[in-house]
Structure formats: C-alpha cells, structure tokens
Short mmCIF file of C-alpha atoms and ligand atoms in Angstrom, two decimals:
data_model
loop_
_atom_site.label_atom_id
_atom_site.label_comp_id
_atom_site.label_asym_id
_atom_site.label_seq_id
_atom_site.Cartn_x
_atom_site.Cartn_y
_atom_site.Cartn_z
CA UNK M 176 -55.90 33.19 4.64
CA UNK M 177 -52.74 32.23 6.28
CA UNK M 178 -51.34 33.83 9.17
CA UNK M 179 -48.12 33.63 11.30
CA UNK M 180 -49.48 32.96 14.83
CA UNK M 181 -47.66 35.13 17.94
CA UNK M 182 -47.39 31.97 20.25
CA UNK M 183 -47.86 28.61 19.43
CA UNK M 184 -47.16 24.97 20.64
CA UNK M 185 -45.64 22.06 19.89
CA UNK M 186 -47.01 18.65 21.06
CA UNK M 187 -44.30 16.23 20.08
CA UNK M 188 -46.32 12.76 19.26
CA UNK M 189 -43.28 10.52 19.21
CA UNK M 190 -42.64 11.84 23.35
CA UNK M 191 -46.35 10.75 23.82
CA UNK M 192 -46.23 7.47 22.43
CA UNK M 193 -42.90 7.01 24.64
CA UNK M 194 -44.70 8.27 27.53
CA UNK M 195 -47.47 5.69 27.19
CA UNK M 196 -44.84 2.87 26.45
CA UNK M 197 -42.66 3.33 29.75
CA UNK M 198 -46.00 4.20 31.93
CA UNK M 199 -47.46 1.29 30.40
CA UNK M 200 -44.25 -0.82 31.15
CA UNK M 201 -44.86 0.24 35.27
CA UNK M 202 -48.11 -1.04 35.49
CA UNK M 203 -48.89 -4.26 36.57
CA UNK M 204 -50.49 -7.09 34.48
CA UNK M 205 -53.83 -6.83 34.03
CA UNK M 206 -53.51 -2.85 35.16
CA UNK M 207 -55.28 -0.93 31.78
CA UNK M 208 -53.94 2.78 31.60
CA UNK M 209 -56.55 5.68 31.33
CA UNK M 210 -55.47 8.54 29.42
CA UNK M 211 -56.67 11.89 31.56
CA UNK M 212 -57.35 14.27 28.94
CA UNK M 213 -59.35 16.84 31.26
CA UNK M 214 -58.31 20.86 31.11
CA UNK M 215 -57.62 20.80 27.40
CA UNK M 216 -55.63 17.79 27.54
CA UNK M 217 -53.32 19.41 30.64
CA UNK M 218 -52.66 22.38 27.85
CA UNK M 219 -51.65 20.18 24.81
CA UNK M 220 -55.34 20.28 23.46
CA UNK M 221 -58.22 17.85 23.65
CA UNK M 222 -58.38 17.13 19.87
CA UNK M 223 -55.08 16.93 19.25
CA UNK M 224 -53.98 14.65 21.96
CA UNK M 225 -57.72 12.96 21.68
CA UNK M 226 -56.68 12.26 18.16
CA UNK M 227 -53.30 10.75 19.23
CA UNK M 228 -55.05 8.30 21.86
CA UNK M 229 -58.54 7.34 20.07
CA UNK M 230 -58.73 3.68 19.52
CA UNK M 231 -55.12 2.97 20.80
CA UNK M 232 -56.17 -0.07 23.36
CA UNK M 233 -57.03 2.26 26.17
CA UNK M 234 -60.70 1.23 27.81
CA UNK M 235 -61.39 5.15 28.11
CA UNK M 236 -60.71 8.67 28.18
CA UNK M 237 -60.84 10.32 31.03
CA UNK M 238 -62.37 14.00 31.37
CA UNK M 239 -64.10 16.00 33.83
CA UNK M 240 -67.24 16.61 32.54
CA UNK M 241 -69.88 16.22 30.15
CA UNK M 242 -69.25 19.63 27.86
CA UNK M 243 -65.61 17.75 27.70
CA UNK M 244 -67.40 14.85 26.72
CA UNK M 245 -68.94 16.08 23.97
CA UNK M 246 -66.39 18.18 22.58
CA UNK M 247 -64.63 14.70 22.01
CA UNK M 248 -67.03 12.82 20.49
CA UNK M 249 -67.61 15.33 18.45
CA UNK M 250 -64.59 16.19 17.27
CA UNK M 251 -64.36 12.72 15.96
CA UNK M 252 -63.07 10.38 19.21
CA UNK M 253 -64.41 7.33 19.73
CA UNK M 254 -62.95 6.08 22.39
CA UNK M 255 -65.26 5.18 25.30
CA UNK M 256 -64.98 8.20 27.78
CA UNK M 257 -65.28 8.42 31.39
CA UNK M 258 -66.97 11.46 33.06
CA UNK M 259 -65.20 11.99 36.87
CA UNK M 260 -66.72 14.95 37.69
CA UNK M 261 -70.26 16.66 38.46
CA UNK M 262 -72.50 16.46 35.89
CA UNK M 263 -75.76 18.48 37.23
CA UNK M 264 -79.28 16.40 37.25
CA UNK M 265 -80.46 17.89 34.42
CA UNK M 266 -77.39 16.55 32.22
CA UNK M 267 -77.73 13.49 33.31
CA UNK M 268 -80.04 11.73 30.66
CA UNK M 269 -77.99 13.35 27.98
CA UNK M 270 -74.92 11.76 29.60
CA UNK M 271 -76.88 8.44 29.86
CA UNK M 272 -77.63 8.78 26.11
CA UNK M 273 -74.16 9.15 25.03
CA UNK M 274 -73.15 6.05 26.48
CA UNK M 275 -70.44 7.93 28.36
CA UNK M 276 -69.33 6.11 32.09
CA UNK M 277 -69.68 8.45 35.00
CA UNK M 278 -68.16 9.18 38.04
CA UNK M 279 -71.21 8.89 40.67
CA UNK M 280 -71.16 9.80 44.19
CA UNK M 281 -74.24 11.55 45.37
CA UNK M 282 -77.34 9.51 46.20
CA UNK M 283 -79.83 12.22 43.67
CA UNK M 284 -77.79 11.68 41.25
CA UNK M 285 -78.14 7.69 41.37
CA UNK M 286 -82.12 8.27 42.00
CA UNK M 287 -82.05 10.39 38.61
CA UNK M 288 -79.92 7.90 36.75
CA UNK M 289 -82.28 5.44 37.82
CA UNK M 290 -85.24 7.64 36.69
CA UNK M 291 -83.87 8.52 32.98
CA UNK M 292 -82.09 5.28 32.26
CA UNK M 293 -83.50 2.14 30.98
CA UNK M 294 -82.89 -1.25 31.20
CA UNK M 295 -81.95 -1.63 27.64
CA UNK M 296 -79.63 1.67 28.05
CA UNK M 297 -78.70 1.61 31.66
CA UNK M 298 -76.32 4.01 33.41
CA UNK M 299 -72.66 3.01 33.58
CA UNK M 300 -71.54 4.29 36.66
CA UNK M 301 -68.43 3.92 38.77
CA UNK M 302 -68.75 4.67 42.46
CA UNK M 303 -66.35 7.28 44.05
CA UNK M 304 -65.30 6.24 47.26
CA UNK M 305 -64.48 8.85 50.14
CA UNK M 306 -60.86 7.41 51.46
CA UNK M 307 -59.25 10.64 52.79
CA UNK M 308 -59.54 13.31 50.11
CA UNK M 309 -62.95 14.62 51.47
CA UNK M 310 -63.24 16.19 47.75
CA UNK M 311 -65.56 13.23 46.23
CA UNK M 312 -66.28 10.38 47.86
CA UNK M 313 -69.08 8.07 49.61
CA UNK M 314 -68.69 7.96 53.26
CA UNK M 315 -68.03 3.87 54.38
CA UNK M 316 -70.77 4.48 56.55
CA UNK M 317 -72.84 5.30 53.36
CA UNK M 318 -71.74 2.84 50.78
CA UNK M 319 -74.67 0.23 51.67
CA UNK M 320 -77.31 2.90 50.44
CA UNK M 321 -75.68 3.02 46.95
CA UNK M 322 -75.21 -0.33 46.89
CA UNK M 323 -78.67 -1.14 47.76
CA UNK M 324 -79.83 1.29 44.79
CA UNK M 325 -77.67 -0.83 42.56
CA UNK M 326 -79.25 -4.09 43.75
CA UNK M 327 -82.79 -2.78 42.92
CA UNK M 328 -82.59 -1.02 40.01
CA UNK M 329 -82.03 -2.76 36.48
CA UNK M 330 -81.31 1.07 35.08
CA UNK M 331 -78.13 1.18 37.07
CA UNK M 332 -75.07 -0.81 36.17
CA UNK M 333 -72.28 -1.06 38.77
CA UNK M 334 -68.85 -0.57 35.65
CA UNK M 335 -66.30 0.86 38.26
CA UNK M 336 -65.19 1.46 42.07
CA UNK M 337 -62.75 4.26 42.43
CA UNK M 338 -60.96 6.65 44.52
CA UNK M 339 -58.15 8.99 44.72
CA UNK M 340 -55.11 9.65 46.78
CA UNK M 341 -54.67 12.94 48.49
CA UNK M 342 -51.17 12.78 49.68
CA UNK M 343 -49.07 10.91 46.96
CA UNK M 344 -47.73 13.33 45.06
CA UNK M 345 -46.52 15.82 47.77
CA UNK M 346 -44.15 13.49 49.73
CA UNK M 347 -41.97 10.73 50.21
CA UNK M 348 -43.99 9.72 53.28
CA UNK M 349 -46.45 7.10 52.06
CA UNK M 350 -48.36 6.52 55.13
CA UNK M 351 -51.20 8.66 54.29
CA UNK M 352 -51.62 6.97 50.98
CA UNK M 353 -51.77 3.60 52.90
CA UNK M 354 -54.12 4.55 54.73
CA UNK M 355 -56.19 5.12 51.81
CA UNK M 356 -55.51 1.94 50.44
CA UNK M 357 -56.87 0.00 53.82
CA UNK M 358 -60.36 2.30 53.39
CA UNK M 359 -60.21 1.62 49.70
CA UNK M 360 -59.61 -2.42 50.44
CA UNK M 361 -62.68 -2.09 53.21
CA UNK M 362 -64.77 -0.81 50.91
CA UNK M 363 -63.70 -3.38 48.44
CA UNK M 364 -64.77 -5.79 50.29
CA UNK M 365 -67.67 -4.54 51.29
CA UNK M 366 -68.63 -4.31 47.50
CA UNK M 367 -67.90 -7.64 46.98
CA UNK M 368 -69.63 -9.03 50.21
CA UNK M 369 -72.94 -7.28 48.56
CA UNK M 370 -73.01 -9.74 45.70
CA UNK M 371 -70.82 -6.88 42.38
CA UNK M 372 -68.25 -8.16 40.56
CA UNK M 373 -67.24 -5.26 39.48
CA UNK M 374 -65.31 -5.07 36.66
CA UNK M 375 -63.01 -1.90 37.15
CA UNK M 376 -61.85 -1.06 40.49
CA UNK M 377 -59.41 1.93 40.24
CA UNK M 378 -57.14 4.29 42.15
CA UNK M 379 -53.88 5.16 40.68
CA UNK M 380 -52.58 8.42 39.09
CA UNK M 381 -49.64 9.42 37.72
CA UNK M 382 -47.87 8.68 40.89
CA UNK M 383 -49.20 5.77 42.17
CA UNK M 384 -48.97 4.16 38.93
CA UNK M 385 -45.18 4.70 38.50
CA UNK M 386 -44.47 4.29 42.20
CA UNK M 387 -46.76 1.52 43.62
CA UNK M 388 -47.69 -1.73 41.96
CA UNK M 389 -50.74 -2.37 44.99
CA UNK M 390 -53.11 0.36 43.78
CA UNK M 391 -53.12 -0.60 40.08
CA UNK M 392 -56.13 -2.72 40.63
CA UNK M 393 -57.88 -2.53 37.24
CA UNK M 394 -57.53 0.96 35.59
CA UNK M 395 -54.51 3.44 36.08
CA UNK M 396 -55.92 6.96 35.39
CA UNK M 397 -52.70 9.07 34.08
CA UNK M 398 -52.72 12.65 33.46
CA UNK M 399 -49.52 14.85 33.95
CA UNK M 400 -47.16 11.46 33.79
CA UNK M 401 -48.64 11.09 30.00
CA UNK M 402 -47.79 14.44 29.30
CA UNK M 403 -43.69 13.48 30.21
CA UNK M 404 -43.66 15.52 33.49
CA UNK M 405 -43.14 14.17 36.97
CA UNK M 406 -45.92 15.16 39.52
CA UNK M 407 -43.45 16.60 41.84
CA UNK M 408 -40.05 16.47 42.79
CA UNK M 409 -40.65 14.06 45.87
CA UNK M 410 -42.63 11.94 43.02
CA UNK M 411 -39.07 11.48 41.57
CA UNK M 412 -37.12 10.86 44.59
CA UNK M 413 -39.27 7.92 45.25
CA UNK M 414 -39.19 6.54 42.03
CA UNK M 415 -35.60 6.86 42.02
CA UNK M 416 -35.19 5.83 45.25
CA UNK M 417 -36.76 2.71 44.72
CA UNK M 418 -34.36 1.70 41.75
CA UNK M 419 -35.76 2.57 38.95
CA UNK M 420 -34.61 3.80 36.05
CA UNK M 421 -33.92 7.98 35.29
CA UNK M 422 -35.27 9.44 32.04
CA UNK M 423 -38.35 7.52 31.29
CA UNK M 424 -40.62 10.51 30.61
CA UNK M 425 -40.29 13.06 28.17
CA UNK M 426 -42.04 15.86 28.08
CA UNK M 427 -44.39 16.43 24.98
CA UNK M 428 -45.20 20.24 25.00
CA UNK M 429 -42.91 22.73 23.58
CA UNK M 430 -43.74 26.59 23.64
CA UNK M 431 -42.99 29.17 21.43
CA UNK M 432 -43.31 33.00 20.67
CA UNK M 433 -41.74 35.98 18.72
CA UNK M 434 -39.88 38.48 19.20
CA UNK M 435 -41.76 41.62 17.68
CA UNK M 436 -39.20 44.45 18.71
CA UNK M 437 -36.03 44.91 19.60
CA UNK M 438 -35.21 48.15 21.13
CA UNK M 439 -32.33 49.80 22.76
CA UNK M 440 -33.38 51.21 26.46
CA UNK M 441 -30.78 53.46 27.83
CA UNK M 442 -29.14 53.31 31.57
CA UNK M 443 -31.72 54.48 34.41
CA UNK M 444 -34.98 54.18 32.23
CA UNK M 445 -37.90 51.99 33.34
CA UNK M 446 -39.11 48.95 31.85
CA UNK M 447 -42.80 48.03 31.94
CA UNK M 448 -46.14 48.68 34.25
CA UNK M 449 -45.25 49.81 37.72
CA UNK M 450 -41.88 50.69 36.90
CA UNK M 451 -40.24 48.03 38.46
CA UNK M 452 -37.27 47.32 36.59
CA UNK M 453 -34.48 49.72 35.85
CA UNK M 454 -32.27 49.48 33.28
CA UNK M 455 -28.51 48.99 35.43
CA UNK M 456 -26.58 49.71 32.27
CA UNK M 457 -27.61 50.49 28.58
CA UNK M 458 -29.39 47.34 27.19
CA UNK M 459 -31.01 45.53 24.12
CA UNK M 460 -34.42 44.84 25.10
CA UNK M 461 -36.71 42.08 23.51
CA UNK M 462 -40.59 42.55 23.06
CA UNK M 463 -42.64 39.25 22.96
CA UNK M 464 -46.16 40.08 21.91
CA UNK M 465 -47.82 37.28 24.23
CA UNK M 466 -48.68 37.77 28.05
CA UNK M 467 -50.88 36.49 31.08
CA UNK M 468 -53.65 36.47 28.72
CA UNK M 469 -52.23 33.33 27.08
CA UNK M 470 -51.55 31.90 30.28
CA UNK M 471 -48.12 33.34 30.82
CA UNK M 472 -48.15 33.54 34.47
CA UNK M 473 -47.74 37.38 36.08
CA UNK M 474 -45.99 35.78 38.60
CA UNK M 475 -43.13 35.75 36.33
CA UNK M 476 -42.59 39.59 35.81
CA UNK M 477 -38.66 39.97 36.77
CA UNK M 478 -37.88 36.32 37.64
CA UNK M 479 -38.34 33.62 34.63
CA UNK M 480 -36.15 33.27 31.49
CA UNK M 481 -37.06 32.88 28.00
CA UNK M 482 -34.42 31.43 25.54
CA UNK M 483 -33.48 32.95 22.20
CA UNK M 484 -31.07 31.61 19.71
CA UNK M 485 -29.73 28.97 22.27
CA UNK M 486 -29.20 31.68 24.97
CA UNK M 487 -31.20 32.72 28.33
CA UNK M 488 -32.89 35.75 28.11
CA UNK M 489 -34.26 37.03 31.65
CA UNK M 490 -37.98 38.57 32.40
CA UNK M 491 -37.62 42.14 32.71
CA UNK M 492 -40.40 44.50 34.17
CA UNK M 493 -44.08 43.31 34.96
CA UNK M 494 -45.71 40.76 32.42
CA UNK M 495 -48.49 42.22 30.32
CA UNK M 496 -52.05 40.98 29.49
CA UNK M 497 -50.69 40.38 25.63
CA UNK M 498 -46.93 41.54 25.55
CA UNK M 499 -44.35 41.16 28.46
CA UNK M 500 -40.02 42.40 27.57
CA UNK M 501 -36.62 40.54 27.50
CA UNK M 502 -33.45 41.52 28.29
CA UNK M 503 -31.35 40.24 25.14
CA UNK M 504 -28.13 42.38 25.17
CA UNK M 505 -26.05 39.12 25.28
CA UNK M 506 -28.28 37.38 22.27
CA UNK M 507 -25.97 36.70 19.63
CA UNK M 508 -27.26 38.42 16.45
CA UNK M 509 -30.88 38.90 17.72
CA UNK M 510 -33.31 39.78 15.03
CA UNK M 511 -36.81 40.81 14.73
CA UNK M 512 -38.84 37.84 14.61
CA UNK M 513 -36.53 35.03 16.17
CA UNK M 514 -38.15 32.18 17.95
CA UNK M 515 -38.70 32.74 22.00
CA UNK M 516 -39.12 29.42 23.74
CA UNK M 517 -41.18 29.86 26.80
CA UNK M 518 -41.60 26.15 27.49
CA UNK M 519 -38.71 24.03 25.45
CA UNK M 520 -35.39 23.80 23.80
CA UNK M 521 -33.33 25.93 22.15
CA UNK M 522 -29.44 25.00 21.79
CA UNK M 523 -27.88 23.93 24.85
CA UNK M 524 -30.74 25.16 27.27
CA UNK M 525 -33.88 24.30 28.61
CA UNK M 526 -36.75 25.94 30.36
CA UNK M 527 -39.25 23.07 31.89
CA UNK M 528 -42.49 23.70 33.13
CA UNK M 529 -41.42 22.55 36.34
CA UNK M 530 -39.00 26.21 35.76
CA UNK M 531 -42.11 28.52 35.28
CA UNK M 532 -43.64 26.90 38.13
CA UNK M 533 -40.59 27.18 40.47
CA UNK M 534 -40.61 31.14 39.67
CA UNK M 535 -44.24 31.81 39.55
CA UNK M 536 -44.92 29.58 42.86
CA UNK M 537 -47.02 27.06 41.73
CA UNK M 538 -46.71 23.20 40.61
CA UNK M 539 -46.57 22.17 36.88
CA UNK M 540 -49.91 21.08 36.56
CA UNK M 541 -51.11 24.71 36.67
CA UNK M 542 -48.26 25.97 34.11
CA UNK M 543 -49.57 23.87 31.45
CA UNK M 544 -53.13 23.48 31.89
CA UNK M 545 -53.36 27.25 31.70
CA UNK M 546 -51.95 27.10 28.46
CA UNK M 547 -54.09 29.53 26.38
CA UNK M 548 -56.55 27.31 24.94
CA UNK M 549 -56.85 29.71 22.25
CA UNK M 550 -53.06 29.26 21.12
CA UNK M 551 -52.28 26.78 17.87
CA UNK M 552 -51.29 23.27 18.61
CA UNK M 553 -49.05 21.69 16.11
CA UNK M 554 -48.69 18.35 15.86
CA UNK M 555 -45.05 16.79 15.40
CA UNK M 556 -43.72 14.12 14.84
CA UNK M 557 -46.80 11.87 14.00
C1 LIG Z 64 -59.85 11.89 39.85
C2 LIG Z 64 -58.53 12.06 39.16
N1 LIG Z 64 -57.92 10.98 38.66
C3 LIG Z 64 -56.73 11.09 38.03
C4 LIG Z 64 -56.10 12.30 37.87
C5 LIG Z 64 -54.77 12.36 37.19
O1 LIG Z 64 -53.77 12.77 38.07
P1 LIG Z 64 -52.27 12.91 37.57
O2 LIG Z 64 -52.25 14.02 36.61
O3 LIG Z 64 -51.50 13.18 38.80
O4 LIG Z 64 -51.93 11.61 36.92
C6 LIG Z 64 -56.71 13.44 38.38
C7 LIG Z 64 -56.04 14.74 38.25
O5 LIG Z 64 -56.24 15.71 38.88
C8 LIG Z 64 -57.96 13.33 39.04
O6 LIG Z 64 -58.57 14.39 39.56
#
C-alpha cells in the first residue's frame, strides 16, 4: 500500500554531481576526493547518496564506524570504505574480514589487529596523527611505537597517515591550522625516515580542500562541501577572499511537509505548549504535522520561517514532538494540504540550512544530520 508521507526530502542528484565536479576542480593533481557519508550521509541518507557515489572513481567512502560499514555493503555499495572512528576490540576481526580500511590510533587496537589478521588478509590501517585536535590522534612522542608494530608484524599494512584540523572552519585566522600542518609534516617525515611509503597521506576537509592546495596530500575527505553547503561563513570569506569564484556549491537537500489544518485563531488566544505566543490580531494559522521528533529543532519555536506557496510563513508557539503551527494569514489561497518547505525553495524565497541553524543556534552540520532518518528520501534528478 501506498501512502502520502507527512515530511519528506529531496536529494537533488544533478547538485551532487556538480558538487563533486567544482570540489574536484579545487583539488590539486594527484589529490583523490573521499566522499564522507557518516550520520546518514549528513541527513540525505546513506543508500541513497551511497548509491549516487558507488563506483564513481572515488578510492573510498568514508564513515564512522563499522555498523555504517555494513549497512553499505549491504545495501549494495561497493566502493572500498574507510572506517575513521572507534571500532571496539571485539569488532575488529569482523572489520578485518570485510576488507574495510580503518582509522587506527590506539596501540590495543594495533596489538588486536595484529592478533586476528593474517598475512594473506592483513589489516589496512591508516594512522591518526594527534596535531592539535586532542580528539584522535598519536602523540609525536608516540608514533615510533606504532611504527615499530608496523615494522614487525606482516598482519599489519601501513594504507594511510591522517589527521584533522581543529580550527579551519571557524576562522579566517589560519595560523592554528599551520601549525597543524608543521606537526603533520614532522610526523611525515618521521614516517618516511622509518622505511613506509605510504600510499595515502591525508588531511583535508571540506575546508581545507576548497581553501588550501598544501594539505591535499593524497586523499581529500569531504563531507558537508559535497552536500553544497559551506562549513561556515568565515569558510566563505576566505574562499572568496582569495579570488575565487561565488556559487560553486549547491546545495542538494530540499525539505518538505504538509499542511494538515488550517484554522482561524481569534485575537488574544494562545498558540501552542507553554502559551507563549499570542495571537496580536485575528489570524489564519497553519498546522504542519512534523516536529522535533523528525529533527525539527525546538530551538525554532517562535523564530524560524517555513515557506508556503512562494511566501514566508513565521514559527508560531513552541515546536511539538510531531506537529509544530504557522502563521499563514498573508498565504495567498492557502489550502489544506499545500507543500511547507522547511529546508528549500518555493517561488522567490529560500530557507537554507545555514537559516535553521542561525535561529536555532547551532551550525549547519547539526541541521541536516539530524534529519529524521526515518523520513523518505527521494531521489531527483538522476
Ligand atoms: C575525521 C573527519 N574527516 C573529515 C570530515 C569531513 O568534514 P567536513 O564535513 O567539514 O568536510 C569529518 C567531519 O566531521 C571528520 O570527522
């Protein structure tokens, strides 16, 4: 049986592929791009996008762990995936098995790799170097003990060196991030001084990749960038700043609701939980049947905008776990049932992610990859 979902999405394929063609057209020669498909594919869905990206040229997938992973390969992608978070010791043959590459950067972990890999099937690992994040990361001081477990052990197999910036996204102040790159270039060296030729060395994201050719290196792993949204503001200002050109991402998600009443509230009545809007004058009032369950923030109630019929349509009263209300007096000939874009077009206007975020105080990473993952993803434009 067929039936008419309350919120859906969009993910525009044609806006992906241009994504991937302009990020693609930043990097430098030699520089492969890595997909990041981690937290449901940043909201657009794992399948969906997987589907999109499987055997397109890129040397993996990136996720952040193994249940990730799997749900990939089997829902069909072949793609060889790369695994950059934990994955607990007892995981760890099963990862082996799969021929995934993981993200390694505690010494147990090695000493298990070592113990449930094989020659013939050895662990691919990439070493995570600790250059100023202090999230995941070997210590300098350390490195020569995971080196020296890759140097005696025919189980391990030395793939990737990586490491990520802390302070790229949030600034036009680069400093920090050169730091990184001088640890990152010690380390390097120190790699290569112990005998590895190693064949991916990586530290770019989204940012770095569009804004600095020196930390392509081997592998570019791209997550929100792919997705046609800028990692920040200052991200942009940077970019632009160095002469770039505007426009070169487009964003691939669009998302979309109902309305499933209209009702007329009269002056002085209360709208919603807590009471806390009050109707100024008498008013049409819009109810769309989705709410924070679905991932529409709470931090909206009374500040964000929906769009109906081409026309703004402002948050009124708290947002619901499954329903939050509208104000849609000035909606030309609203209707039961018209499209509500939360996250899109409609006419003239626009809501971005980076709008949600402003209002519910948060970045546009979090808008989308909270996405219900439960919500229908439909494909366009393939
Ligand atoms: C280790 C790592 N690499 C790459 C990325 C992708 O970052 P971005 O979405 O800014 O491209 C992330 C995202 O959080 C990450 O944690």
């Amino acid at each position: 049986m067929t039936i008419t979902s309350l919120s859906w999405l969009e993910i525009d394929a044609a806006a992906l592929r241009q994504n991937i063609e302009a990020i693609r057209a930043n990097l430098s020669p030699g520089c492969l791009m890595v997909p990041v498909v981690k937290a449901n594919a940043y909201g657009h869905g794992y399948l969906e996008i997987g589907k999109l990206l499987d055997k397109q040229g890129f040397p993996f997938l990136a996720v952040h762990n193994l249940e990730e992973a799997i749900l990939l390969r089997e829902g069909g992608i072949e793609n060889d995936i790369l695994i950059m978070g934990y994955i607990p010791l007892a995981d760890l043959r099963a990862a082996v098995a799969a021929g995934f590459d993981l993200v390694v950067y505690n010494l147990e972990s090695l000493k298990k790799l070592v113990a449930v890999a094989t020659a013939k099937q050895p662990a691919r690992c990439h070493l995570k170097l600790e250059t100023g994040t202090q999230r995941q990361g070997i210590t300098e001081e350390r490195l020569p003990e995971f080196l020296k477990e890759f140097q005696e052990s025919s189980q391990l197999m030395l793939r990737g060196v990586s490491s990520h910036f802390a302070n790229i996204e949030d600034t036009t102040d680069h400093s920090y991030a050169q730091l990184q790159m001088e640890r990152f270039g010690r380390m390097k060296d120190q790699v290569i001084a112990s005998g590895f030729a190693v064949p991916y060395y990586h530290i770019a994201s989204s940012a770095a990749s569009l804004l600095f050719p020196e930390t392509h290196f081997h592998l570019a792993r791209v997550g929100i960038a792919l997705y046609g949204l800028w990692p920040s503001k200052e991200t942009y200002l940077s970019y632009r700043l160095a002469g770039k050109e505007n426009q070169i991402l487009k964003p691939v998600l669009t998302w979309k609701s109902l309305l499933g009443q209209i009702k007329d509230v009269r002056r002085g009545e209360y709208v919603g939980y807590g009471t806390t809007y009050r109707a100024t004058a008498d008013m049409k009032l819009g109810v769309v049947p989705i709410g924070y369950f679905d991932g529409y923030d709470r931090l909206l109630s009374n500040r964000g905008y929906c769009l109906v019929n081409g026309r703004r349509a402002p948050i009124r009263g708290r947002i619901c776990m499954n329903l939050f209300m509208i104000d849609v007096t000035d909606i030309p000939d609203v209707r039961l049932e018209n499209t509500v874009v939360l996250i899109g077009e409609s006419g003239d206007e626009i809501i971005r992610a980076e709008d949600l975020a402003e209002w519910a105080n948060t970045i546009n990473y979090e808008i989308v990859t909270r996405i219900g993952a439960h919500l229908k993803r439909i494909v366009t434009n393939p």
